[in-house]
Short mmCIF file of C-alpha atoms in Angstrom, two decimals:
data_model
loop_
_atom_site.label_atom_id
_atom_site.label_comp_id
_atom_site.label_asym_id
_atom_site.label_seq_id
_atom_site.Cartn_x
_atom_site.Cartn_y
_atom_site.Cartn_z
CA MET U 299 -114.51 94.18 -30.37
CA LYS U 300 -117.26 96.30 -31.53
CA LYS U 301 -119.38 95.50 -28.76
CA ILE U 302 -120.66 98.74 -26.60
CA ASN U 303 -119.59 99.26 -22.94
CA TRP U 304 -122.63 100.48 -21.40
CA LEU U 305 -120.42 101.37 -18.47
CA VAL U 306 -118.14 103.52 -20.61
CA VAL U 307 -121.05 105.14 -22.12
CA ALA U 308 -123.44 105.74 -18.92
CA THR U 309 -120.26 107.39 -18.03
CA GLY U 310 -119.65 109.47 -20.85
CA GLY U 311 -122.91 110.43 -20.82
CA LEU U 312 -122.97 111.56 -17.57
CA VAL U 313 -119.70 113.59 -17.76
CA GLY U 314 -121.53 115.16 -20.44
CA LEU U 315 -124.50 116.06 -18.11
CA ALA U 316 -122.44 117.00 -15.12
CA ALA U 317 -120.32 119.37 -17.74
CA VAL U 318 -123.78 121.45 -18.64
CA VAL U 319 -125.00 121.23 -15.32
CA LEU U 320 -121.68 123.03 -13.90
CA THR U 321 -121.80 125.53 -16.70
CA LEU U 322 -125.59 125.95 -15.28
CA LEU U 323 -124.24 126.41 -11.66
CA GLY U 324 -121.50 129.47 -12.82
CA ASN U 325 -118.34 127.77 -14.38
CA PRO U 326 -117.72 129.79 -17.45
CA ALA U 327 -119.33 128.56 -20.82
CA ASN U 328 -118.40 125.05 -22.29
CA MET U 329 -116.16 124.77 -19.18
CA GLY U 330 -117.98 122.46 -17.07
CA PHE U 331 -114.47 120.34 -17.12
CA CYS U 332 -111.44 121.36 -18.62
CA ILE U 333 -108.17 119.65 -17.06
CA ALA U 334 -105.73 122.18 -18.63
CA CYS U 335 -107.69 125.10 -17.51
CA PHE U 336 -109.09 124.03 -14.64
CA LEU U 337 -105.25 123.13 -13.21
CA ARG U 338 -104.01 125.85 -14.99
CA ASP U 339 -106.56 127.99 -12.65
CA ILE U 340 -105.20 126.16 -9.87
CA ALA U 341 -101.46 127.22 -11.18
CA GLY U 342 -102.53 130.63 -10.68
CA ALA U 343 -104.85 130.43 -7.47
CA THR U 344 -101.31 129.29 -5.59
CA GLY U 345 -99.49 132.32 -7.50
CA MET U 346 -97.48 130.54 -9.38
CA HIS U 347 -98.38 132.62 -12.46
CA GLY U 348 -100.01 136.18 -12.31
CA ALA U 349 -102.55 136.25 -14.63
CA ALA U 350 -105.03 137.61 -13.04
CA VAL U 351 -108.23 136.64 -14.93
CA VAL U 352 -107.65 132.76 -14.34
CA GLN U 353 -106.93 131.92 -10.73
CA TYR U 354 -109.33 130.06 -8.89
CA PHE U 355 -109.02 126.63 -6.67
CA ARG U 356 -111.23 124.29 -8.81
CA PRO U 357 -112.39 122.07 -6.49
CA GLU U 358 -113.02 119.90 -9.42
CA ILE U 359 -109.80 118.92 -10.16
CA VAL U 360 -109.60 117.85 -6.28
CA GLY U 361 -112.91 115.75 -6.69
CA LEU U 362 -111.96 113.92 -9.91
CA VAL U 363 -108.56 112.78 -8.46
CA VAL U 364 -110.37 112.02 -4.94
CA GLY U 365 -113.08 109.88 -6.28
CA ALA U 366 -111.01 108.04 -8.41
CA PHE U 367 -109.05 107.02 -5.22
CA ILE U 368 -111.79 106.24 -3.74
CA MET U 369 -113.32 103.80 -6.65
CA ALA U 370 -110.04 102.41 -6.78
CA VAL U 371 -109.41 101.24 -2.84
CA ALA U 372 -113.16 100.41 -2.91
CA THR U 373 -112.47 97.91 -5.92
CA LYS U 374 -109.27 96.99 -4.62
CA GLU U 375 -107.60 98.10 -7.67
CA PHE U 376 -105.26 100.90 -5.50
CA ARG U 377 -102.20 99.75 -6.52
CA ALA U 378 -99.05 102.32 -6.26
CA LYS U 379 -96.77 102.31 -8.62
CA ALA U 380 -94.49 104.37 -10.30
CA GLY U 381 -91.00 104.60 -11.67
CA SER U 382 -91.51 104.23 -15.48
CA ALA U 383 -89.61 107.40 -16.38
CA PRO U 384 -90.90 110.27 -14.21
CA ALA U 385 -88.51 113.00 -15.36
CA VAL U 386 -89.97 112.58 -18.93
CA ARG U 387 -93.36 112.68 -18.07
CA PHE U 388 -93.26 115.52 -16.19
CA VAL U 389 -91.87 117.37 -19.30
CA MET U 390 -94.28 115.81 -21.50
CA GLY U 391 -96.91 116.86 -19.11
CA ALA U 392 -95.67 120.49 -19.01
CA PHE U 393 -96.02 120.23 -23.15
CA VAL U 394 -98.79 119.08 -23.59
CA MET U 395 -100.32 121.65 -21.09
CA ILE U 396 -98.68 124.29 -22.92
CA GLY U 397 -100.75 122.69 -26.87
CA ALA U 398 -103.74 122.26 -24.86
CA LEU U 399 -103.46 126.16 -23.74
CA ALA U 400 -102.65 127.20 -27.31
CA PHE U 401 -105.79 126.14 -28.37
CA LEU U 402 -107.69 126.91 -24.81
CA GLY U 403 -108.85 123.43 -23.93
CA CYS U 404 -107.90 120.30 -22.93
CA PRO U 405 -109.44 117.05 -25.11
CA LEU U 406 -112.13 117.42 -22.78
CA ARG U 407 -113.32 120.48 -23.37
CA MET U 408 -112.74 120.21 -27.06
CA VAL U 409 -115.29 118.05 -27.10
CA LEU U 410 -117.61 120.16 -24.41
CA ARG U 411 -116.64 122.91 -27.22
CA MET U 412 -117.69 120.77 -30.31
CA ALA U 413 -120.93 120.30 -27.97
CA GLY U 414 -121.43 124.00 -27.82
CA GLY U 415 -121.44 124.57 -31.80
CA ASP U 416 -117.90 126.23 -31.23
CA LEU U 417 -116.81 124.89 -35.34
CA ASN U 418 -112.84 126.13 -34.01
CA ALA U 419 -112.67 123.07 -31.95
CA TRP U 420 -113.98 120.58 -34.73
CA VAL U 421 -110.98 122.04 -36.65
CA ALA U 422 -108.93 121.48 -33.51
CA LEU U 423 -110.09 117.59 -33.43
CA LEU U 424 -108.10 117.26 -36.81
CA GLY U 425 -105.01 118.22 -35.04
CA PHE U 426 -105.62 115.98 -31.61
CA ALA U 427 -106.35 112.94 -33.84
CA GLY U 428 -103.67 113.81 -36.32
CA GLY U 429 -101.15 114.11 -32.92
CA ILE U 430 -102.56 110.54 -32.03
CA ALA U 431 -102.22 109.00 -34.98
CA ILE U 432 -98.65 110.12 -34.79
CA GLY U 433 -98.35 108.56 -31.19
CA VAL U 434 -99.84 105.47 -32.81
CA VAL U 435 -97.20 104.76 -35.16
CA CYS U 436 -94.83 105.36 -32.30
CA LEU U 437 -96.30 102.67 -30.35
CA ASN U 438 -96.31 100.23 -33.22
CA LYS U 439 -92.66 100.67 -33.63
CA GLY U 440 -92.19 99.77 -29.88
CA PHE U 441 -92.27 102.84 -28.40
CA SER U 442 -92.18 102.52 -24.19
CA LEU U 443 -91.10 104.62 -20.92
CA LYS U 444 -90.25 101.07 -19.77
CA ARG U 445 -92.40 99.43 -16.90
CA ALA U 446 -93.53 100.68 -13.25
CA TYR U 447 -92.73 98.72 -9.92
CA ASP U 448 -94.47 98.64 -6.97
CA ALA U 449 -93.60 101.09 -4.59
CA ALA U 450 -94.93 101.96 -0.81
CA PRO U 451 -98.58 102.93 -0.65
CA ALA U 452 -97.47 106.48 -0.08
CA GLU U 453 -95.89 107.08 -3.44
CA GLY U 454 -99.39 106.39 -4.79
CA ALA U 455 -101.74 108.58 -2.26
CA VAL U 456 -99.44 111.82 -2.95
CA LEU U 457 -101.59 113.44 -5.31
CA PRO U 458 -104.92 112.61 -3.27
CA VAL U 459 -103.07 113.88 -0.50
CA VAL U 460 -101.91 117.18 -1.88
CA LEU U 461 -104.91 117.93 -3.46
CA THR U 462 -106.86 117.47 -0.84
CA GLY U 463 -104.69 119.25 1.58
CA LEU U 464 -104.60 122.45 -0.28
CA PHE U 465 -108.50 122.02 -1.05
CA LEU U 466 -108.57 122.07 2.78
CA LEU U 467 -106.35 125.16 3.00
CA PHE U 468 -108.50 126.63 0.48
CA LEU U 469 -111.39 126.53 2.64
CA ILE U 470 -110.09 127.05 5.95
CA VAL U 471 -107.25 130.31 4.53
CA PRO U 472 -108.81 131.36 1.36
CA SER U 473 -106.45 134.17 1.86
CA LEU U 474 -103.25 132.19 1.28
CA PHE U 475 -104.78 132.27 -2.56
CA LYS U 476 -105.57 134.33 -5.36
CA PHE U 477 -108.91 134.69 -6.73
CA SER U 478 -109.96 136.11 -10.19
CA GLU U 479 -112.11 138.88 -10.20
CA LYS U 480 -113.29 139.39 -13.37
CA GLY U 481 -112.48 136.64 -16.64
CA PRO U 482 -112.92 132.85 -16.70
CA GLY U 483 -111.11 132.48 -13.10
CA SER U 484 -113.61 134.41 -11.54
CA MET U 485 -116.58 132.38 -12.61
CA HIS U 486 -117.40 129.39 -10.53
CA ALA U 487 -119.74 126.78 -9.75
CA PRO U 488 -120.35 126.01 -5.65
CA VAL U 489 -117.46 125.08 -3.92
CA LEU U 490 -119.55 121.68 -2.56
CA VAL U 491 -121.76 121.37 -5.59
CA ALA U 492 -118.46 120.80 -7.72
CA LEU U 493 -116.44 118.74 -5.43
CA LEU U 494 -119.22 116.19 -4.83
CA ILE U 495 -120.16 116.30 -9.02
CA ALA U 496 -116.21 115.68 -10.07
CA ILE U 497 -116.03 113.03 -7.19
CA VAL U 498 -118.73 111.15 -8.79
CA VAL U 499 -117.35 111.85 -11.83
CA GLY U 500 -113.73 110.80 -10.94
CA ALA U 501 -115.16 107.37 -9.52
CA LEU U 502 -116.90 106.43 -13.08
CA ALA U 503 -113.95 106.86 -14.85
CA GLN U 504 -111.50 105.46 -13.24
CA LYS U 505 -114.55 102.54 -13.38
CA ALA U 506 -114.51 102.73 -16.88
CA ARG U 507 -111.23 103.84 -17.77
CA LEU U 508 -112.46 106.73 -19.65
CA CYS U 509 -110.21 108.63 -22.10
CA MET U 510 -110.13 111.10 -24.41
CA ALA U 511 -107.16 110.14 -26.40
CA GLY U 512 -107.78 106.60 -25.40
CA GLY U 513 -110.85 106.47 -27.66
CA LEU U 514 -109.17 107.26 -30.81
CA ARG U 515 -105.99 105.79 -30.13
CA ASP U 516 -107.95 102.05 -29.95
CA ALA U 517 -110.02 102.48 -32.95
CA ILE U 518 -107.04 103.35 -35.22
CA MET U 519 -104.74 100.50 -33.44
CA PHE U 520 -107.13 97.99 -32.35
CA LYS U 521 -110.20 98.58 -34.19
CA ASP U 522 -112.06 98.73 -30.60
CA PHE U 523 -114.41 101.71 -30.45
CA LYS U 524 -115.26 100.96 -26.72
CA LEU U 525 -113.54 104.05 -25.36
CA LEU U 526 -114.77 106.17 -28.15
CA PHE U 527 -118.23 105.62 -27.48
CA GLY U 528 -117.67 107.08 -24.21
CA PHE U 529 -116.29 110.09 -26.53
CA VAL U 530 -119.38 110.21 -28.32
CA ALA U 531 -121.74 109.79 -25.11
CA ILE U 532 -120.25 112.99 -23.81
CA PHE U 533 -120.22 115.06 -26.68
CA LEU U 534 -124.13 113.66 -27.18
CA VAL U 535 -125.68 114.45 -23.66
CA ALA U 536 -123.59 118.22 -23.64
CA LEU U 537 -125.03 118.49 -27.40
CA VAL U 538 -128.74 117.89 -26.18
CA GLY U 539 -127.90 119.58 -22.96
CA ASN U 540 -126.89 122.57 -24.72
CA LEU U 541 -129.98 122.81 -27.29
CA ILE U 542 -132.22 122.70 -24.49
CA LEU U 543 -130.87 125.38 -22.44
CA GLY U 544 -130.19 127.57 -25.78
CA LYS U 545 -126.65 127.43 -25.27
CA PHE U 546 -125.93 125.68 -28.59
CA LYS U 547 -124.24 128.46 -30.80
CA LEU U 548 -123.15 127.26 -34.10
CA GLY U 549 -120.18 129.01 -35.66
CA PHE U 550 -116.65 130.32 -35.54
CA ALA U 551 -117.15 133.63 -34.15
CA GLY U 552 -118.09 134.97 -30.67
CA GLN U 553 -117.34 131.53 -29.30
CA PRO U 554 -116.85 131.63 -25.25
CA VAL U 555 -112.80 131.50 -24.45
CA ALA U 556 -112.06 130.73 -27.99
CA HIS U 557 -110.29 131.62 -30.95
CA SER U 558 -110.39 131.04 -34.70
CA ASP U 559 -106.40 130.64 -35.15
CA HIS U 560 -107.06 127.62 -36.98
CA LEU U 561 -103.29 126.33 -37.50
CA TRP U 562 -101.93 126.61 -33.97
CA SER U 563 -105.00 125.13 -32.88
CA ILE U 564 -104.46 122.21 -34.91
CA LEU U 565 -100.75 122.14 -34.14
CA GLY U 566 -101.89 122.64 -30.24
CA MET U 567 -103.97 119.73 -30.52
CA ALA U 568 -101.74 117.67 -32.18
CA LEU U 569 -98.87 117.95 -29.79
CA VAL U 570 -101.85 117.38 -27.06
CA GLY U 571 -102.99 114.12 -28.83
CA TRP U 572 -99.45 113.07 -29.30
CA GLY U 573 -98.32 113.62 -26.08
CA SER U 574 -101.30 111.61 -24.74
CA VAL U 575 -100.76 108.90 -26.41
CA LEU U 576 -97.21 108.79 -25.46
CA LEU U 577 -97.79 108.79 -22.10
CA GLY U 578 -100.63 106.54 -22.29
CA GLY U 579 -103.49 108.82 -21.28
CA CYS U 580 -104.86 112.27 -21.66
CA PRO U 581 -104.67 114.59 -19.18
CA LEU U 582 -108.23 113.09 -17.37
CA ARG U 583 -107.01 110.54 -17.02
CA GLN U 584 -103.66 111.16 -15.64
CA LEU U 585 -105.81 112.68 -12.72
CA ILE U 586 -107.29 109.10 -12.83
CA LEU U 587 -104.53 107.05 -12.90
CA ALA U 588 -102.83 109.48 -9.75
CA GLY U 589 -105.74 108.84 -7.84
CA SER U 590 -105.65 105.25 -8.16
CA GLY U 591 -102.03 104.84 -7.21
CA ASN U 592 -99.77 106.21 -10.34
CA GLY U 593 -96.98 107.95 -8.60
CA ASP U 594 -95.67 108.58 -12.46
CA SER U 595 -99.19 110.00 -13.60
CA ALA U 596 -98.51 112.30 -10.05
CA VAL U 597 -95.71 113.42 -11.48
CA THR U 598 -97.31 113.95 -14.98
CA VAL U 599 -100.11 115.93 -13.35
CA PHE U 600 -97.18 118.25 -11.39
CA GLY U 601 -95.62 118.75 -14.71
CA MET U 602 -99.14 119.77 -16.38
CA ILE U 603 -99.07 122.31 -13.07
CA VAL U 604 -95.76 123.87 -14.05
CA GLY U 605 -96.79 123.88 -17.79
CA ALA U 606 -99.26 125.87 -16.91
CA ALA U 607 -96.90 128.57 -14.58
CA PHE U 608 -94.86 128.52 -17.87
CA ALA U 609 -97.50 129.12 -20.40
CA HIS U 610 -98.86 132.23 -18.68
CA ASN U 611 -95.29 133.64 -16.94
CA PHE U 612 -93.90 133.28 -20.97
CA GLY U 613 -97.06 134.52 -22.55
CA LEU U 614 -97.46 131.30 -24.45
CA ALA U 615 -100.92 130.57 -23.71
CA GLY U 616 -103.85 131.56 -27.04
CA ALA U 617 -105.52 134.45 -26.25
CA ALA U 618 -109.21 134.08 -26.39
CA ALA U 619 -110.81 136.38 -29.09
CA SER U 620 -113.02 139.52 -27.99
CA ALA U 621 -115.06 142.28 -29.41
CA ASP U 622 -111.88 144.23 -29.66
CA ALA U 623 -109.66 141.73 -30.44
CA ALA U 624 -109.37 138.80 -32.63
CA GLY U 625 -107.30 136.62 -30.07
CA GLY U 626 -105.26 133.51 -30.90
CA VAL U 627 -101.64 132.09 -30.31
CA GLY U 628 -98.67 134.83 -30.64
CA ILE U 629 -95.43 133.82 -31.93
CA LYS U 630 -93.98 132.59 -28.39
CA GLY U 631 -97.08 130.27 -27.85
CA ARG U 632 -96.43 129.21 -31.49
CA ILE U 633 -92.35 128.72 -30.92
CA ALA U 634 -93.18 126.73 -27.89
CA VAL U 635 -95.75 124.70 -29.81
CA VAL U 636 -93.07 123.86 -32.37
CA ILE U 637 -90.45 123.23 -29.63
CA GLY U 638 -93.13 120.93 -27.78
CA LEU U 639 -93.60 118.88 -30.96
CA VAL U 640 -89.62 118.51 -31.58
CA VAL U 641 -89.29 117.39 -27.87
CA MET U 642 -92.29 114.87 -28.59
CA ALA U 643 -90.33 113.30 -31.43
CA ALA U 644 -87.00 113.34 -29.63
CA ILE U 645 -88.49 111.44 -26.81
CA ALA U 646 -90.18 109.17 -29.34
CA TYR U 647 -86.92 108.52 -30.86
CA PHE U 648 -84.76 107.77 -27.52
CA ASN U 649 -87.36 105.43 -26.63
CA ILE U 650 -88.21 103.71 -30.10
CA PRO U 651 -85.59 100.45 -29.84
CA LYS U 652 -82.99 100.56 -31.77
CA LYS U 653 -83.35 97.36 -33.59
CA SER U 654 -86.74 98.61 -34.47
CA LYS U 655 -85.94 101.67 -36.06
CA GLU U 656 -83.33 99.73 -38.57
CA ALA U 657 -87.06 97.88 -39.15
CA MET G 289 -95.06 84.23 -22.20
CA VAL G 290 -95.68 88.16 -22.48
CA ASP G 291 -94.26 89.75 -19.08
CA ALA G 292 -96.59 93.03 -19.34
CA ARG G 293 -96.31 93.90 -15.66
CA GLY G 294 -95.76 97.48 -14.92
CA LEU G 295 -97.20 98.36 -18.10
CA LEU G 296 -100.23 100.30 -18.82
CA CYS G 297 -102.55 100.09 -21.77
CA PRO G 298 -102.20 99.98 -24.75
CA MET G 299 -98.22 98.78 -23.95
CA PRO G 300 -99.84 94.80 -23.08
CA LEU G 301 -101.88 95.32 -25.85
CA VAL G 302 -99.06 95.99 -28.50
CA MET G 303 -97.28 93.36 -26.86
CA VAL G 304 -99.54 90.58 -26.70
CA ARG G 305 -100.95 91.21 -30.60
CA LYS G 306 -97.14 91.19 -31.50
CA GLU G 307 -97.08 87.25 -30.36
CA LEU G 308 -100.57 86.58 -31.86
CA GLU G 309 -99.85 87.94 -35.26
CA GLY G 310 -95.94 86.63 -35.26
CA SER G 311 -96.01 83.03 -33.62
CA ASN G 312 -100.09 82.33 -33.85
CA PRO G 313 -99.39 80.08 -31.29
CA ASP G 314 -101.89 77.74 -29.59
CA THR G 315 -101.47 78.90 -26.27
CA LEU G 316 -100.12 82.21 -24.89
CA GLU G 317 -99.23 82.97 -21.24
CA VAL G 318 -99.48 86.67 -20.20
CA LEU G 319 -98.79 88.47 -17.10
CA VAL G 320 -100.03 91.78 -16.02
CA ASP G 321 -100.81 93.56 -12.81
CA ASP G 322 -103.16 96.14 -13.97
CA ALA G 323 -106.91 95.62 -13.63
CA GLY G 324 -107.55 97.59 -17.01
CA ALA G 325 -104.99 95.63 -18.62
CA ARG G 326 -105.81 92.39 -17.82
CA GLU G 327 -109.82 93.40 -19.14
CA ASN G 328 -108.37 94.80 -22.34
CA VAL G 329 -106.34 91.62 -22.91
CA THR G 330 -109.11 89.47 -22.01
CA ARG G 331 -111.35 90.93 -24.51
CA PHE G 332 -108.94 91.25 -27.37
CA ALA G 333 -107.67 87.71 -27.12
CA GLU G 334 -111.23 86.69 -27.40
CA SER G 335 -111.58 88.37 -30.37
CA ARG G 336 -109.04 86.59 -31.53
CA GLY G 337 -110.90 83.55 -31.32
CA TYR G 338 -108.65 82.64 -27.52
CA LYS G 339 -110.09 81.20 -24.48
CA VAL G 340 -109.24 83.07 -21.46
CA ALA G 341 -108.08 82.08 -18.47
CA CYS G 342 -107.36 83.77 -15.75
CA THR G 343 -105.86 83.42 -11.68
CA GLU G 344 -104.54 86.11 -9.27
CA ASP G 345 -101.51 85.63 -7.57
CA ASN G 346 -100.75 88.58 -5.16
CA GLY G 347 -102.04 91.34 -7.55
CA ASP G 348 -100.44 89.71 -10.50
CA TYR G 349 -103.12 88.24 -13.04
CA ARG G 350 -101.73 85.37 -15.04
CA LEU G 351 -103.45 85.04 -18.35
CA VAL G 352 -103.99 81.90 -20.05
CA LEU G 353 -104.56 81.79 -24.16
CA SER G 354 -105.72 78.96 -25.79
CA LYS G 355 -107.36 78.14 -29.07
#
């Protein structure tokens, strides 16, 4: 199973290129794409949290879901399904978001930060890989959130329709939304360019089944490196892009929208890795699956948005380092990450068949 | 017979691997309803020396693995 799947590699390369282009066009540094950050910004734009520096209706999220939807329909892979532990998935989505916001990035942004020379992200990769390894142990013990069932097509269209509707509102009545005047939320590529780039990326990610957690998971479980090559391709293309543009800066200090609170970056990303394996995919993959008709993934995305709102309303998110402060994860955020890990353990325990636990 | 309908990868793969490694059968029938699962199970089975025949029925895929 070592054959290289060129579609995955090409898609990964395109994601890396698109990320660099989006930062060039205005997105925050090393944040061409960040599913966690962008869902957090959307939560802010819709007034679900009041962190004034992270509020913007990110068209990339809409584009990724709509792109996946178009590809799934075009290739007759769109199939509305739901019913695989939706409430549990909602909670897991929320805690995955809390873990990601402690670190300051989803797995995709972790790779982009690594490609920007941010050594803090390399440290966090250890936690992410550890979380995935724990998830693999759960899967090998028989963990399952049980099967989904066919649903009416409308169920599968919920997330694409909701996001498209909100996006149209954002274009037509922007006064309904909150927009950051400074900070990461104020930095963004032109709306339609960001949308179009994300549609292409979403469509290809659907076809290639790109998943940041799936790469390491399949490598550990099945010695299957297909998806991992996509992960590597994103890194390499973004790295070359950053080097060419002079945006590569190796080090721990002075990295954009980042901190050096290593233990909590590791634990935050362990929570993300573990949760992503139990959910069947990283935050990016959840968006793509939701676009392909999976109602359970749509619920997971809603959970992530609510998790982001909690993260900022309760002061759980990591603070980026600045010239005046070291940043990092505060005591409330640390407690939330630990609670998240306990919740994942409980969910794993209750969804592993009893027989297998005794074995 | 493995019925992995309604499950997303890697669950179908985990189930198929368990069967293949457990009883090392000459043939195994696998039902999946996801195109990604179909691709992955096929690839996995082929890597273990099985031939895979696939038929589609109303969105479900019936994979017959044989040595």
